Amino acid sequence: NAGVTQTPKFQVLKTGQSMTLQCAQDMNHNSMYWYRQDPGMGLRLIYYSASEGTTDKGEVPNGYNVSRLNKREFSLRLESAAPSQTSVYFCASSEADRGQGGNEQFFGPGTRLTVL
Amino acid sequence: GNSVTQMEGPVTLSEEAFLTINCTYTATGYPSLFWYVQYPGEGLQLLLKATKADDKGSNKGFEATYRKETTSFHLEKGSVQVSDSAVYFCALINGGFKTIFGAGTRLFVKA
């Protein structure tokens, strides 16, 4: 049981290049999320997918797109990278809430992205 | 709207000292409250949670009590260890599944 996996672990891009961050979970969770973490700013939600086949914008969606490929996989794409997108990106997943007051999120190890 | 405010860090303590990290929240109704921990180079992981008023969450010697009257969920540990050095995030879920995180508090524990 690997939990949440992310690839790659590190990436350096030049301004204007594109790339896709991959995320997969093996816990059969319905909901998946992409966050970015910047120094002093905590975690900011980029996009989320409440269930397979749906995606929605979070707090900071500009410059990103997502695809919920199936229940296991949720990818994040940067079409034209900018230096402001230098950050650590985390994928997370959680079970659907069944009236138990909200379920914890399980996080991947992160992708450290630098845009030059 | 929903929000979480936690004390700014870094917090630096000596081993075996008492730890408190303050967390207050703004939310309507009855949110569930969480503490997550992030060790260097890793993703966040759940430390403890509480789903209703007066509940106490506990794990690995850490405790936090859900105080509705003061809208607080302060994290405490009686005797910290060097291995507790990490960033701690207070968070809430209110009537859905999206989690609202605080900005995080970095803890350094010196031997």
Coordinates of C-alpha atoms in Angstrom, one line a residue:
Chain A
N1 CA 0.0 0.0 0.0
A2 CA 1.9 3.0 -1.3
G3 CA -0.6 5.7 -0.3
V4 CA -0.2 8.8 -2.4
T5 CA 2.6 8.9 -4.9
Q6 CA 3.9 11.8 -6.9
T7 CA 6.3 12.1 -9.8
P8 CA 8.7 13.7 -10.4
K9 CA 10.3 14.6 -7.0
F10 CA 12.3 17.5 -8.5
Q11 CA 12.0 19.5 -11.7
V12 CA 13.7 22.5 -13.1
L13 CA 12.0 24.3 -16.0
K14 CA 12.7 27.3 -18.1
T15 CA 10.1 30.1 -18.4
G16 CA 7.5 29.1 -21.0
Q17 CA 8.1 25.4 -20.8
S18 CA 5.2 23.0 -20.0
M19 CA 5.1 20.0 -17.8
T20 CA 2.6 17.6 -16.1
L21 CA 2.9 16.6 -12.5
Q22 CA 1.5 13.1 -11.9
C23 CA -0.3 11.9 -8.8
A24 CA -1.8 8.5 -7.9
Q25 CA -3.5 7.0 -4.8
D26 CA -4.2 3.4 -4.0
M27 CA -6.6 4.0 -1.1
N28 CA -9.8 4.0 -3.3
H29 CA -10.5 7.6 -2.2
N30 CA -13.1 9.7 -4.0
S31 CA -11.6 13.1 -3.5
M32 CA -8.2 14.4 -4.7
Y33 CA -6.4 17.8 -4.4
W34 CA -3.5 19.8 -5.6
Y35 CA -1.8 22.3 -3.3
R36 CA 1.2 24.6 -3.6
Q37 CA 3.3 25.4 -0.6
D38 CA 5.3 28.6 -0.5
P39 CA 7.5 29.9 2.4
G40 CA 5.3 31.7 5.0
M41 CA 2.1 31.1 3.1
G42 CA 1.1 27.6 4.2
L43 CA -0.8 25.5 1.7
R44 CA -3.0 27.0 -1.0
L45 CA -5.5 24.9 -2.9
I46 CA -5.0 25.0 -6.7
Y47 CA -7.6 22.5 -7.9
Y48 CA -9.6 19.7 -6.5
S49 CA -11.7 16.8 -7.7
A50 CA -14.6 15.8 -5.4
S51 CA -15.1 12.6 -7.3
E52 CA -14.1 10.8 -10.5
G53 CA -15.2 12.9 -13.5
T54 CA -15.4 16.3 -11.7
T55 CA -12.8 19.0 -11.1
D56 CA -13.1 22.5 -9.6
K57 CA -11.0 25.5 -9.1
G58 CA -9.5 26.2 -5.7
E59 CA -7.9 29.3 -4.4
V60 CA -5.1 29.8 -6.9
P61 CA -6.0 28.1 -10.2
N62 CA -4.5 30.6 -12.7
G63 CA -1.8 29.1 -14.9
Y64 CA -2.8 25.5 -14.1
N65 CA -5.0 22.8 -15.5
V66 CA -6.0 19.4 -14.1
S67 CA -7.2 16.0 -15.3
R68 CA -8.9 13.4 -13.2
L69 CA -7.9 10.5 -15.4
N70 CA -9.6 7.9 -13.3
K71 CA -10.4 7.3 -9.7
R72 CA -6.7 6.7 -8.9
E73 CA -5.0 9.5 -10.9
F74 CA -5.1 13.2 -10.8
S75 CA -2.6 15.2 -12.8
L76 CA -1.6 18.9 -12.7
R77 CA -0.4 20.6 -15.9
L78 CA 1.5 23.9 -16.3
E79 CA 1.1 25.0 -19.9
S80 CA 3.6 27.8 -19.8
A81 CA 5.6 27.9 -16.7
A82 CA 6.5 31.2 -15.0
P83 CA 9.0 32.0 -12.2
S84 CA 6.0 32.7 -9.9
Q85 CA 5.1 29.0 -10.1
T86 CA 8.3 28.0 -8.4
S87 CA 7.0 26.1 -5.4
V88 CA 6.5 22.8 -3.7
Y89 CA 3.5 21.0 -5.0
F90 CA 1.5 18.5 -3.0
C91 CA -1.2 16.1 -4.1
A92 CA -3.6 14.7 -1.5
S93 CA -6.6 12.5 -1.3
S94 CA -9.5 11.8 1.1
E95 CA -12.5 9.6 1.5
A96 CA -16.0 10.9 0.9
D97 CA -17.5 12.4 4.0
R98 CA -20.2 10.1 5.3
G99 CA -21.4 12.5 8.0
Q100 CA -18.5 11.7 10.3
G101 CA -17.4 15.3 10.5
G102 CA -14.9 15.4 7.7
N103 CA -12.1 13.1 6.8
E104 CA -8.3 13.6 7.0
Q105 CA -6.3 14.1 3.9
F106 CA -3.4 11.9 2.9
F107 CA -0.5 13.7 1.3
G108 CA 2.1 12.7 -1.2
P109 CA 5.8 13.5 -0.7
G110 CA 5.7 16.6 -2.9
T111 CA 7.3 17.8 -6.1
R112 CA 9.9 20.6 -5.8
L113 CA 9.6 22.7 -9.0
T114 CA 11.9 25.6 -9.9
V115 CA 11.1 27.8 -12.9
L116 CA 14.1 29.8 -14.2
Chain B
G1 CA -16.0 32.6 5.6
N2 CA -13.9 29.9 7.2
S3 CA -10.4 30.6 8.4
V4 CA -7.7 29.4 10.7
T5 CA -5.1 31.5 12.5
Q6 CA -2.1 30.0 14.3
M7 CA 0.8 31.5 16.1
E8 CA 3.7 32.6 14.0
G9 CA 6.9 30.8 14.4
P10 CA 9.5 29.7 14.6
V11 CA 9.1 28.3 18.1
T12 CA 12.4 27.2 19.6
L13 CA 12.5 25.0 22.7
S14 CA 14.9 22.9 24.6
E15 CA 14.3 19.1 24.9
E16 CA 11.8 18.2 27.6
A17 CA 10.2 21.6 27.6
F18 CA 6.4 22.1 27.4
L19 CA 5.0 23.0 24.1
T20 CA 1.9 25.1 23.2
I21 CA 1.0 26.2 19.7
N22 CA -2.1 28.4 19.6
C23 CA -4.8 27.9 17.0
T24 CA -8.1 29.8 16.6
Y25 CA -10.7 29.5 14.0
T26 CA -13.6 31.3 12.4
A27 CA -16.4 29.2 11.1
T28 CA -20.2 29.0 11.3
G29 CA -21.7 25.9 12.8
Y30 CA -19.5 23.0 14.0
P31 CA -16.4 22.4 12.0
S32 CA -14.1 19.4 12.5
L33 CA -10.6 20.4 13.6
F34 CA -7.3 18.9 12.8
W35 CA -3.6 19.2 13.5
Y36 CA -1.2 18.0 10.8
V37 CA 2.6 17.7 11.0
Q38 CA 5.2 18.1 8.3
Y39 CA 8.6 16.7 8.8
P40 CA 11.5 18.0 6.7
G41 CA 11.3 17.0 3.1
E42 CA 7.9 15.2 3.5
G43 CA 4.2 15.8 2.9
L44 CA 1.8 16.6 5.7
Q45 CA 0.4 13.8 7.9
L46 CA -2.5 13.8 10.3
L47 CA -1.4 14.2 14.0
L48 CA -4.8 14.4 15.7
K49 CA -8.4 15.5 15.1
A50 CA -11.6 16.4 17.0
T51 CA -15.0 16.5 15.5
K52 CA -17.2 18.1 18.2
A53 CA -17.0 20.6 21.0
D54 CA -15.1 19.5 24.1
D55 CA -13.5 16.5 22.3
K56 CA -9.8 16.0 23.0
G57 CA -7.7 14.6 20.2
S58 CA -4.4 12.9 21.2
N59 CA -1.5 11.1 19.5
K60 CA 2.2 10.6 20.2
G61 CA 2.0 12.6 23.4
F62 CA 0.3 15.6 21.7
E63 CA -3.1 16.8 22.7
A64 CA -5.6 19.4 21.6
T65 CA -9.1 20.2 22.9
Y66 CA -11.9 21.6 20.8
R67 CA -13.1 24.7 22.6
K68 CA -16.3 26.1 21.0
E69 CA -16.6 29.0 23.5
T70 CA -13.1 30.4 22.6
T71 CA -13.1 29.0 19.0
S72 CA -9.7 27.5 19.8
F73 CA -7.8 24.2 19.2
H74 CA -4.4 24.7 20.9
L75 CA -1.8 22.0 20.5
E76 CA 0.1 20.9 23.6
K77 CA 2.8 18.4 24.5
G78 CA 4.3 18.0 28.0
S79 CA 7.8 17.1 27.0
V80 CA 9.1 17.7 23.5
Q81 CA 11.9 15.8 21.8
V82 CA 14.4 16.7 19.1
S83 CA 12.4 14.4 16.8
D84 CA 9.3 16.7 17.2
S85 CA 11.1 19.4 15.2
A86 CA 8.7 20.0 12.3
V87 CA 6.1 22.3 10.9
Y88 CA 2.6 22.0 12.5
F89 CA -0.6 23.0 10.7
C90 CA -3.9 23.6 12.3
A91 CA -6.9 23.0 9.9
L92 CA -10.6 22.7 9.7
I93 CA -13.4 21.2 7.6
N94 CA -16.8 22.8 7.8
G95 CA -19.7 21.1 6.1
G96 CA -17.9 19.7 3.1
F97 CA -14.6 18.0 2.3
K98 CA -12.3 20.8 1.6
T99 CA -9.7 21.5 4.3
I100 CA -8.8 25.0 5.4
F101 CA -5.2 25.2 6.6
G102 CA -3.5 27.7 8.8
A103 CA -0.1 29.1 7.8
G104 CA 1.9 26.6 9.8
T105 CA 4.2 27.0 12.8
R106 CA 7.8 25.8 12.6
L107 CA 9.1 24.1 15.8
F108 CA 12.8 23.7 16.5
V109 CA 13.8 21.5 19.5
K110 CA 17.4 21.7 20.7
A111 CA 19.1 18.9 22.5

